[in-house]
Amino acid sequence: MEYPWYELIENSTEITQGDILKNCPVPKLQDVSKIEEKDKLKAEIEFVDGIILTQACDIANKKVDNIIMCSITSKTDFEELQTSMGKSKNNIKSSIASIIKGQQNAYHVINNYKSEEFKEDYYIINFKDIFSIPIELAESIAQKNGKRLRLCPPYREHLSQAFARYFMRVGLPINIHME
């Protein structure tokens, strides 16, 4: 039995959990050291590639006004960033392998995609970099993206489970020490 990782979506405003959206405008607040009620804040718009994590049923049943997304980085960009930080190729390869094994719970890797008409690199999802955008904006971005990828089951649910594991962890003040 074959389990494709992705469905290729083209020129559609329909969005769901597991959709990859490119160039999402995300406000980054500036000078947040002293915020008072009713203050006007300064923000800079940053364009981020992301993957939708809001549950598919909540989107389909119109139970949410905003969708939750996490930023994604291509494997190539991740390797370049790590190299610029002085990491060796072996260290980078080891780091990616540990993410794939689930040993770095703040990150998740999804497969690459290759067809005659469309190609995407592996993606590293950063659960520490969460943002939310209005559904209408996400639909508009989906349309502008043209061809884009949608993560298929069971990989979509595996991503959702990894995201939940990252948030449900509990740090204990004292560990168990068996004698």
mmCIF file of C-alpha atoms in Angstrom:
data_model
loop_
_atom_site.group_PDB
_atom_site.id
_atom_site.type_symbol
_atom_site.label_atom_id
_atom_site.label_comp_id
_atom_site.label_asym_id
_atom_site.label_seq_id
_atom_site.Cartn_x
_atom_site.Cartn_y
_atom_site.Cartn_z
ATOM 1 C CA MET A 1 0.000 0.000 0.000
ATOM 2 C CA GLU A 2 1.295 3.453 -0.909
ATOM 3 C CA TYR A 3 1.083 6.445 1.441
ATOM 4 C CA PRO A 4 1.922 9.657 -0.421
ATOM 5 C CA TRP A 5 3.251 12.452 1.767
ATOM 6 C CA TYR A 6 1.588 15.264 -0.137
ATOM 7 C CA GLU A 7 -1.258 16.332 -2.319
ATOM 8 C CA LEU A 8 -0.374 19.041 -4.834
ATOM 9 C CA ILE A 9 -2.915 21.873 -4.623
ATOM 10 C CA GLU A 10 -3.145 24.441 -7.400
ATOM 11 C CA ASN A 11 -4.825 27.857 -7.489
ATOM 12 C CA SER A 12 -7.237 27.179 -4.635
ATOM 13 C CA THR A 13 -8.352 29.243 -1.652
ATOM 14 C CA GLU A 14 -9.304 26.069 0.257
ATOM 15 C CA ILE A 15 -7.055 25.550 3.268
ATOM 16 C CA THR A 16 -6.742 22.810 5.861
ATOM 17 C CA GLN A 17 -4.391 21.361 8.448
ATOM 18 C CA GLY A 18 -1.045 20.458 6.898
ATOM 19 C CA ASP A 19 -1.128 23.089 4.133
ATOM 20 C CA ILE A 20 2.184 24.784 3.433
ATOM 21 C CA LEU A 21 1.775 28.521 2.818
ATOM 22 C CA LYS A 22 4.619 30.735 1.648
ATOM 23 C CA ASN A 23 5.154 34.424 2.447
ATOM 24 C CA CYS A 24 2.681 34.838 5.305
ATOM 25 C CA PRO A 25 2.804 38.384 6.720
ATOM 26 C CA VAL A 26 3.428 38.168 10.458
ATOM 27 C CA PRO A 27 3.635 41.242 12.714
ATOM 28 C CA LYS A 28 6.702 41.311 14.946
ATOM 29 C CA LEU A 29 6.181 43.693 17.862
ATOM 30 C CA GLN A 30 8.943 46.189 18.591
ATOM 31 C CA ASP A 31 9.882 47.845 21.870
ATOM 32 C CA VAL A 32 7.762 45.639 24.121
ATOM 33 C CA SER A 33 9.696 46.442 27.301
ATOM 34 C CA LYS A 34 7.092 48.847 28.663
ATOM 35 C CA ILE A 35 3.617 48.187 27.336
ATOM 36 C CA GLU A 36 0.705 49.853 29.049
ATOM 37 C CA GLU A 37 -3.000 49.371 28.433
ATOM 38 C CA LYS A 38 -4.238 51.297 25.365
ATOM 39 C CA ASP A 39 -0.676 51.946 24.156
ATOM 40 C CA LYS A 40 -0.080 52.042 20.433
ATOM 41 C CA LEU A 41 2.511 49.478 19.506
ATOM 42 C CA LYS A 42 5.027 49.484 16.708
ATOM 43 C CA ALA A 43 5.282 46.343 14.627
ATOM 44 C CA GLU A 44 7.312 45.275 11.670
ATOM 45 C CA ILE A 45 5.847 42.868 9.130
ATOM 46 C CA GLU A 46 7.989 39.811 8.489
ATOM 47 C CA PHE A 47 7.130 37.348 5.717
ATOM 48 C CA VAL A 48 7.320 33.750 6.933
ATOM 49 C CA ASP A 49 6.800 30.349 5.321
ATOM 50 C CA GLY A 50 4.615 28.146 7.491
ATOM 51 C CA ILE A 51 2.448 25.081 7.869
ATOM 52 C CA ILE A 52 -1.118 25.103 9.182
ATOM 53 C CA LEU A 53 -1.569 23.265 12.502
ATOM 54 C CA THR A 54 -5.194 24.183 13.284
ATOM 55 C CA GLN A 55 -7.293 21.021 13.205
ATOM 56 C CA ALA A 56 -8.894 20.297 9.818
ATOM 57 C CA CYS A 57 -12.348 19.838 11.358
ATOM 58 C CA ASP A 58 -12.211 23.273 13.027
ATOM 59 C CA ILE A 59 -11.368 24.916 9.700
ATOM 60 C CA ALA A 60 -13.963 22.919 7.727
ATOM 61 C CA ASN A 61 -16.731 23.611 10.277
ATOM 62 C CA LYS A 62 -15.786 27.316 10.517
ATOM 63 C CA LYS A 63 -15.137 27.098 14.271
ATOM 64 C CA VAL A 64 -12.117 29.403 14.136
ATOM 65 C CA ASP A 65 -11.465 32.905 12.829
ATOM 66 C CA ASN A 66 -7.688 32.568 12.908
ATOM 67 C CA ILE A 67 -5.439 29.658 12.093
ATOM 68 C CA ILE A 68 -2.368 28.525 13.985
ATOM 69 C CA MET A 69 0.808 28.048 12.002
ATOM 70 C CA CYS A 70 4.430 27.228 12.707
ATOM 71 C CA SER A 71 7.344 28.470 10.680
ATOM 72 C CA ILE A 72 9.126 26.099 8.340
ATOM 73 C CA THR A 73 12.653 26.198 6.986
ATOM 74 C CA SER A 74 13.935 24.229 4.039
ATOM 75 C CA LYS A 75 16.654 21.710 4.834
ATOM 76 C CA THR A 76 19.014 23.671 2.558
ATOM 77 C CA ASP A 77 18.369 26.966 4.408
ATOM 78 C CA PHE A 78 18.659 25.183 7.770
ATOM 79 C CA GLU A 79 22.047 23.749 6.773
ATOM 80 C CA GLU A 80 23.245 27.176 5.573
ATOM 81 C CA LEU A 81 22.157 28.802 8.829
ATOM 82 C CA GLN A 82 23.873 26.115 10.914
ATOM 83 C CA THR A 83 27.052 26.440 8.815
ATOM 84 C CA SER A 84 27.045 30.226 9.350
ATOM 85 C CA MET A 85 26.909 29.528 13.096
ATOM 86 C CA GLY A 86 30.116 27.480 12.838
ATOM 87 C CA LYS A 87 28.597 23.988 12.923
ATOM 88 C CA SER A 88 30.343 21.218 11.004
ATOM 89 C CA LYS A 89 28.615 19.173 8.284
ATOM 90 C CA ASN A 90 28.694 16.105 10.542
ATOM 91 C CA ASN A 91 27.155 18.068 13.415
ATOM 92 C CA ILE A 92 24.397 19.403 11.133
ATOM 93 C CA LYS A 93 23.682 15.930 9.740
ATOM 94 C CA SER A 94 23.544 14.543 13.284
ATOM 95 C CA SER A 95 21.203 17.346 14.368
ATOM 96 C CA ILE A 96 18.781 16.648 11.505
ATOM 97 C CA ALA A 97 18.901 12.906 12.246
ATOM 98 C CA SER A 98 18.043 13.570 15.902
ATOM 99 C CA ILE A 99 15.067 15.727 14.835
ATOM 100 C CA ILE A 100 13.825 12.908 12.585
ATOM 101 C CA LYS A 101 14.114 10.467 15.514
ATOM 102 C CA GLY A 102 12.037 12.805 17.705
ATOM 103 C CA GLN A 103 14.915 13.595 20.064
ATOM 104 C CA GLN A 104 14.528 17.355 19.618
ATOM 105 C CA ASN A 105 10.856 17.846 20.433
ATOM 106 C CA ALA A 106 10.770 21.523 19.405
ATOM 107 C CA TYR A 107 11.321 20.528 15.773
ATOM 108 C CA HIS A 108 9.822 18.144 13.232
ATOM 109 C CA VAL A 109 10.963 17.141 9.733
ATOM 110 C CA ILE A 110 8.660 16.501 6.794
ATOM 111 C CA ASN A 111 9.619 14.868 3.519
ATOM 112 C CA ASN A 112 10.656 16.470 0.256
ATOM 113 C CA TYR A 113 8.473 16.452 -2.858
ATOM 114 C CA LYS A 114 9.458 15.833 -6.473
ATOM 115 C CA SER A 115 7.320 15.637 -9.553
ATOM 116 C CA GLU A 116 7.810 16.659 -13.156
ATOM 117 C CA GLU A 117 6.005 19.950 -12.507
ATOM 118 C CA PHE A 118 6.862 20.842 -8.899
ATOM 119 C CA LYS A 119 9.711 20.343 -6.447
ATOM 120 C CA GLU A 120 10.168 21.176 -2.745
ATOM 121 C CA ASP A 121 12.986 20.472 -0.287
ATOM 122 C CA TYR A 122 12.613 18.721 3.063
ATOM 123 C CA TYR A 123 11.195 21.094 5.673
ATOM 124 C CA ILE A 124 12.106 21.551 9.303
ATOM 125 C CA ILE A 125 9.142 22.788 11.336
ATOM 126 C CA ASN A 126 9.913 24.969 14.355
ATOM 127 C CA PHE A 127 7.274 24.515 17.083
ATOM 128 C CA LYS A 128 8.872 27.388 19.047
ATOM 129 C CA ASP A 129 7.931 29.825 16.274
ATOM 130 C CA ILE A 130 4.119 29.908 16.301
ATOM 131 C CA PHE A 131 1.950 32.540 14.692
ATOM 132 C CA SER A 132 -1.683 33.084 13.891
ATOM 133 C CA ILE A 133 -3.323 34.720 10.893
ATOM 134 C CA PRO A 134 -6.964 35.299 9.933
ATOM 135 C CA ILE A 135 -8.513 32.551 7.808
ATOM 136 C CA GLU A 136 -9.371 35.051 5.053
ATOM 137 C CA LEU A 137 -5.704 36.056 4.835
ATOM 138 C CA ALA A 138 -4.592 32.402 4.747
ATOM 139 C CA GLU A 139 -7.050 31.722 1.919
ATOM 140 C CA SER A 140 -5.728 34.711 -0.010
ATOM 141 C CA ILE A 141 -2.123 33.573 0.482
ATOM 142 C CA ALA A 142 -3.079 30.041 -0.620
ATOM 143 C CA GLN A 143 -4.492 31.468 -3.855
ATOM 144 C CA LYS A 144 -1.420 33.666 -4.453
ATOM 145 C CA ASN A 145 0.934 30.723 -3.822
ATOM 146 C CA GLY A 146 -0.468 28.946 -6.884
ATOM 147 C CA LYS A 147 0.971 25.441 -6.630
ATOM 148 C CA ARG A 148 1.480 24.369 -3.032
ATOM 149 C CA LEU A 149 1.685 21.240 -0.921
ATOM 150 C CA ARG A 150 -0.815 19.735 1.505
ATOM 151 C CA LEU A 151 0.479 17.133 3.944
ATOM 152 C CA CYS A 152 -1.570 13.909 3.715
ATOM 153 C CA PRO A 153 -2.669 11.473 6.446
ATOM 154 C CA PRO A 154 -1.060 9.834 8.381
ATOM 155 C CA TYR A 155 1.824 12.330 8.147
ATOM 156 C CA ARG A 156 -0.498 15.237 8.996
ATOM 157 C CA GLU A 157 -1.629 13.498 12.178
ATOM 158 C CA HIS A 158 1.978 12.582 13.003
ATOM 159 C CA LEU A 159 2.866 16.283 12.770
ATOM 160 C CA SER A 160 -0.098 17.184 14.977
ATOM 161 C CA GLN A 161 0.985 14.591 17.548
ATOM 162 C CA ALA A 162 4.555 15.962 17.564
ATOM 163 C CA PHE A 163 3.185 19.489 18.067
ATOM 164 C CA ALA A 164 1.040 18.270 20.988
ATOM 165 C CA ARG A 165 3.994 16.427 22.561
ATOM 166 C CA TYR A 166 6.016 19.646 22.493
ATOM 167 C CA PHE A 167 3.308 21.546 24.385
ATOM 168 C CA MET A 168 2.221 18.856 26.807
ATOM 169 C CA ARG A 169 5.645 18.173 28.298
ATOM 170 C CA VAL A 170 6.069 18.825 32.003
ATOM 171 C CA GLY A 171 9.331 19.634 33.729
ATOM 172 C CA LEU A 172 9.474 18.281 37.244
ATOM 173 C CA PRO A 173 11.264 20.220 40.009
ATOM 174 C CA ILE A 174 12.855 17.034 41.320
ATOM 175 C CA ASN A 175 13.669 13.957 39.256
ATOM 176 C CA ILE A 176 13.345 10.388 40.550
ATOM 177 C CA HIS A 177 16.638 8.947 41.775
ATOM 178 C CA MET A 178 16.415 5.204 42.355
ATOM 179 C CA GLU A 179 18.696 3.676 44.918
#
